[in-house]
Coordinates of C-alpha atoms in Angstrom, one line a residue:
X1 CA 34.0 89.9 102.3
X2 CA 36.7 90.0 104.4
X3 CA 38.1 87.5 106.9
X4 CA 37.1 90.1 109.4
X5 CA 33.7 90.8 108.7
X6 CA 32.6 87.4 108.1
X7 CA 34.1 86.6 111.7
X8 CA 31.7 90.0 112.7
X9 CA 29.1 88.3 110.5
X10 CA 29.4 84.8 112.4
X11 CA 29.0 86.2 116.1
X12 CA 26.0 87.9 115.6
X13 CA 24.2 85.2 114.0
X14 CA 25.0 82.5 117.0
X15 CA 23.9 85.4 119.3
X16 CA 20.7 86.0 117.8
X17 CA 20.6 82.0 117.6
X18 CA 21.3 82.2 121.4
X19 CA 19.0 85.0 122.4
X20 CA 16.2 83.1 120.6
X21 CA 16.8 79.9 122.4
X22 CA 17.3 81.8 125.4
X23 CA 13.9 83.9 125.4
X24 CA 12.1 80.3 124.2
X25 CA 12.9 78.9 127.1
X26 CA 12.4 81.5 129.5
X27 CA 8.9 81.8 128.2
X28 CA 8.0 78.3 128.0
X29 CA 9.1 78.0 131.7
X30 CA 7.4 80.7 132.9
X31 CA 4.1 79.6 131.3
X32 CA 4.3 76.1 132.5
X33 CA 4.9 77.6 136.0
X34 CA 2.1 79.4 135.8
X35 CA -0.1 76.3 135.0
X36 CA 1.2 73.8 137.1
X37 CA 0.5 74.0 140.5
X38 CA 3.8 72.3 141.6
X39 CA 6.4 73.2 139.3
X40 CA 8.6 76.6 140.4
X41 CA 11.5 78.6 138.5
X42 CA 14.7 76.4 140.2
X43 CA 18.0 78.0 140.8
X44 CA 19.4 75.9 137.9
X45 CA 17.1 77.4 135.4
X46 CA 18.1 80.5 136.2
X47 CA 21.9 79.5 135.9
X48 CA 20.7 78.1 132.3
X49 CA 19.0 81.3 131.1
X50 CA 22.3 83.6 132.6
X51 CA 24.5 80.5 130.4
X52 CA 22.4 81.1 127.3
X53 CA 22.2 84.6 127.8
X54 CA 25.4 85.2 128.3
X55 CA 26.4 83.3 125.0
X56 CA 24.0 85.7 123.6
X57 CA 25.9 88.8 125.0
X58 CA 29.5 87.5 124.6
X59 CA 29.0 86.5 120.9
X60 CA 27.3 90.0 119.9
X61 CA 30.2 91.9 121.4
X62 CA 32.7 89.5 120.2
X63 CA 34.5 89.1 124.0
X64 CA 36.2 86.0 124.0
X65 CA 36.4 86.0 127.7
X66 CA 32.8 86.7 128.4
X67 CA 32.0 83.5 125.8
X68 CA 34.9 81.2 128.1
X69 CA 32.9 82.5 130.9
X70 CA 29.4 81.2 129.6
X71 CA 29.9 78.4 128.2
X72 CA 31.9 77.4 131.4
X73 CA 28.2 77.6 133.5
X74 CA 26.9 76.0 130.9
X75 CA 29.5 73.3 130.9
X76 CA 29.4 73.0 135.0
X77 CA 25.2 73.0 134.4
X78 CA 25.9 69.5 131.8
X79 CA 28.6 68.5 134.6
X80 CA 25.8 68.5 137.1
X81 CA 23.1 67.2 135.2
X82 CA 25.3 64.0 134.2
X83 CA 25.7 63.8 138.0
X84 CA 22.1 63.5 138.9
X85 CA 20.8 62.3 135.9
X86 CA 22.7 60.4 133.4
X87 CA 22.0 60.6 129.9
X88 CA 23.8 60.4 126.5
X89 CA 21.6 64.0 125.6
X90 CA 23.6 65.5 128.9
X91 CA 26.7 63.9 128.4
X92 CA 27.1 65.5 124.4
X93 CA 26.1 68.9 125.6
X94 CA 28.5 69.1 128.6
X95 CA 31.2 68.3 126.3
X96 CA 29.7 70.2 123.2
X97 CA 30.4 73.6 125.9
X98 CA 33.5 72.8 127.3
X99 CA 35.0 72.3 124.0
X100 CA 33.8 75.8 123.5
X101 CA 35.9 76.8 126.6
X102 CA 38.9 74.8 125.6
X103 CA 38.3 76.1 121.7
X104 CA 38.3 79.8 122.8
X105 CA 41.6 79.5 124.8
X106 CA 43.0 77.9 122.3
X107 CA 42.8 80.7 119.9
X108 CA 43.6 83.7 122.4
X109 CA 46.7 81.3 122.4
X110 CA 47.1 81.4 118.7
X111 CA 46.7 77.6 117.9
X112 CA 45.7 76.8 114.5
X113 CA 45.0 73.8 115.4
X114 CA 41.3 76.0 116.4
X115 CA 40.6 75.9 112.4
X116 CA 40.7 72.1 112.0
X117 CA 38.2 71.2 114.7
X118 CA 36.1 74.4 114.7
X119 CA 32.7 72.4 114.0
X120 CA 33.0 69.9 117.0
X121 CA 31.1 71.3 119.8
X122 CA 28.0 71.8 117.3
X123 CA 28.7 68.2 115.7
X124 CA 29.0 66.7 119.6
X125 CA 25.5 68.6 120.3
X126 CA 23.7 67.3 117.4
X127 CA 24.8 63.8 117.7
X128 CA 23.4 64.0 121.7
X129 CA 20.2 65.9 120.2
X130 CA 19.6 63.0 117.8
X131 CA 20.1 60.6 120.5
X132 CA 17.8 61.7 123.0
X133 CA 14.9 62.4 120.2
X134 CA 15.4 58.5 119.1
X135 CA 15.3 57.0 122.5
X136 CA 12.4 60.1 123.9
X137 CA 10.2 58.9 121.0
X138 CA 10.3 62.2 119.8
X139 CA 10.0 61.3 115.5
X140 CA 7.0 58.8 116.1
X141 CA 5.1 62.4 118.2
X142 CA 6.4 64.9 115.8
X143 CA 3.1 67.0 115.7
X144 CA 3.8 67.3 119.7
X145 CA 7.9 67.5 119.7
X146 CA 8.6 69.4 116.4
X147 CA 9.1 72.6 118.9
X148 CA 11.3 71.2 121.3
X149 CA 13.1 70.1 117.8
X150 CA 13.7 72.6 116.4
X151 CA 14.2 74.9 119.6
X152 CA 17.2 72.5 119.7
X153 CA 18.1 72.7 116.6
X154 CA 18.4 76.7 116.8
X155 CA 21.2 76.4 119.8
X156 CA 23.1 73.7 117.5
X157 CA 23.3 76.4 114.8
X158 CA 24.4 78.8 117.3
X159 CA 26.9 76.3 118.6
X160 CA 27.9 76.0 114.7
X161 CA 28.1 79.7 113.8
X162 CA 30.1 80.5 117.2
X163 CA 32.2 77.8 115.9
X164 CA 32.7 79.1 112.6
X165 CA 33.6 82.8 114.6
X166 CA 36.3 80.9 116.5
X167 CA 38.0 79.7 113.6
X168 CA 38.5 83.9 111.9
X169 CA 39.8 85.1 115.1
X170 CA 43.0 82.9 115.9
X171 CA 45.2 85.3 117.5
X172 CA 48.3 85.0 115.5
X173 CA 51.2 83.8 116.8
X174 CA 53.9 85.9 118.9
X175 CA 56.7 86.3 116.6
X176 CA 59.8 85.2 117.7
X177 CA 62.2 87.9 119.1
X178 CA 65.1 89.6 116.8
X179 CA 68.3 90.0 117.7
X180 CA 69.3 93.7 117.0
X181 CA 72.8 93.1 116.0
X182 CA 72.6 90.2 114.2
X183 CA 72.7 92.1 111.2
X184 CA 75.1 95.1 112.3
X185 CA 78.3 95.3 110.3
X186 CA 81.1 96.5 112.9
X187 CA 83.1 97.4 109.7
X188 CA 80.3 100.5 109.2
X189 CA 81.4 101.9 113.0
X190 CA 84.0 103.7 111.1
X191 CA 82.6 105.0 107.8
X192 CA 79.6 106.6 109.5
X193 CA 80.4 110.2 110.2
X194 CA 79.3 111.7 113.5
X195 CA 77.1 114.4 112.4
X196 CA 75.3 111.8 109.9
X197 CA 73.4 110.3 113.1
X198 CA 70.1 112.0 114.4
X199 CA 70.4 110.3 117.9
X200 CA 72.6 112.1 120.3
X201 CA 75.9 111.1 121.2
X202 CA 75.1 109.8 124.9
X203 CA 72.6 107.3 123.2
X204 CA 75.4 106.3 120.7
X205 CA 78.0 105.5 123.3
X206 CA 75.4 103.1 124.9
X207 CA 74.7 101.5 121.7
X208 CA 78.7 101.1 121.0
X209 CA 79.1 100.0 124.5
X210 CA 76.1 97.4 124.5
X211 CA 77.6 96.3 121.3
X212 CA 80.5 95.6 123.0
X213 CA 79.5 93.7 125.9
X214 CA 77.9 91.3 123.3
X215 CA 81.0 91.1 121.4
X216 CA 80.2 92.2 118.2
X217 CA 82.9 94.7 118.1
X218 CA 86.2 94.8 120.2
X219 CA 87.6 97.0 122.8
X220 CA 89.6 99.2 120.0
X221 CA 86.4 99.6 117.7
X222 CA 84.5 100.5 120.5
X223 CA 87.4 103.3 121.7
X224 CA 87.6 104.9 118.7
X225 CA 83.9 105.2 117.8
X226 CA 83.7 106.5 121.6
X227 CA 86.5 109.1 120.4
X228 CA 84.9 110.2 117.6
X229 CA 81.6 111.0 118.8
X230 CA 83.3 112.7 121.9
X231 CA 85.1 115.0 119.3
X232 CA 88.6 114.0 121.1

């Protein structure tokens, strides 16, 4: 398998991760709405499911920009949640999605340093998901959390493969430009006959005359080339 397709291979597995976490949620809220006299669909949920969503989306088609874009409302959602309600749990999944951001840019940049770190976001989400399950009780209820669990558990594997896409598609980096007459040898001006040349003799005066405003050949080199190709 190439580096390619197992980059292709990685992005739909954290989008099919995502979609599933996504559609679990958006049932589970819908049905406790339903049976709770009191509890409504918020504006923040629906920023959450358009987040998740969007990871879904972005990963599937492979857009980098689309993925910066989502994981950015679902960084600013962790941003405001820390705000009004500050938790360890929050804190690690704010960060676990801006790194995402940061990670992404990085590599439409071309940094390698993208390959080193690639797991992080998924390593910073499971450390805040074990965290909040030890201080919410959740392993002494496991018969009543095991969904939440593993519900959570499915994002941090979509957080990993997304990760693992990141890494194959560092853009490489721009090559640094090449001088075009480093290499000419001034000394071939004259033992290249006219005819021998498949540009056309205007284009050749510029390139004699470009040549000598960089001062790879002098003033005389550059008249008689210009007196050759003019036929004079």
């Amino acid at each position: 398998m190439t580096k390619t397709e197992s980059g292709k291979k990685y992005a739909l597995i954290a989008a099919i991760c995502y979609a599933v976490y996504a559609i679990y949620n958006i049932i589970n809220r819908i049905i406790y709405v339903s049976n709770s006299e009191y509890a409504t669909i918020t504006v923040f949920n629906i920023l959450f499911w358009i987040g998740m969503l969007g990871m879904a989306v972005a990963l599937f088609v492979k857009n980098q920009k689309i993925v910066i874009a989502a994981a950015g409302v679902n960084a600013l959602l962790g941003a405001y949640y820390i705000v009004t309600y500050f938790s360890l749990w929050n804190l690690c999944d704010f960060l676990a999605y801006t790194s995402v951001v940061v990670f992404v840019v990085l590599t439409i940049k071309g940094n390698d340093v993208v390959k080193k770190i690639w797991f992080i976001p998924a390593a910073v989400l499971l450390l805040g998901c074990v965290i909040g399950w030890t201080t919410g009780g959740y392993f002494e209820f496991l018969s009543a959390a095991w969904k939440s669990m593993l519900v959570s558990i499915v994002e941090i594997v979509a957080l990993l493969f997304a990760g693992m896409w990141v890494k194959e598609i560092v853009a490489p980096a721009e090559a640094s430009p090449v001088n075009e007459y480093a290499t000419f040898n001034p000394q071939s001006i004259n033992s290249t006959p006219a005819s021998s040349s498949a540009i056309g003799g205007a284009d050749k005066l510029k390139m004699y005359k470009d040549l000598l405003e960089s001062g790879t050949i002098t003033q005389e080199e550059f008249d008689a080339k210009k007196k050759q190709i003019l036929g004079l």
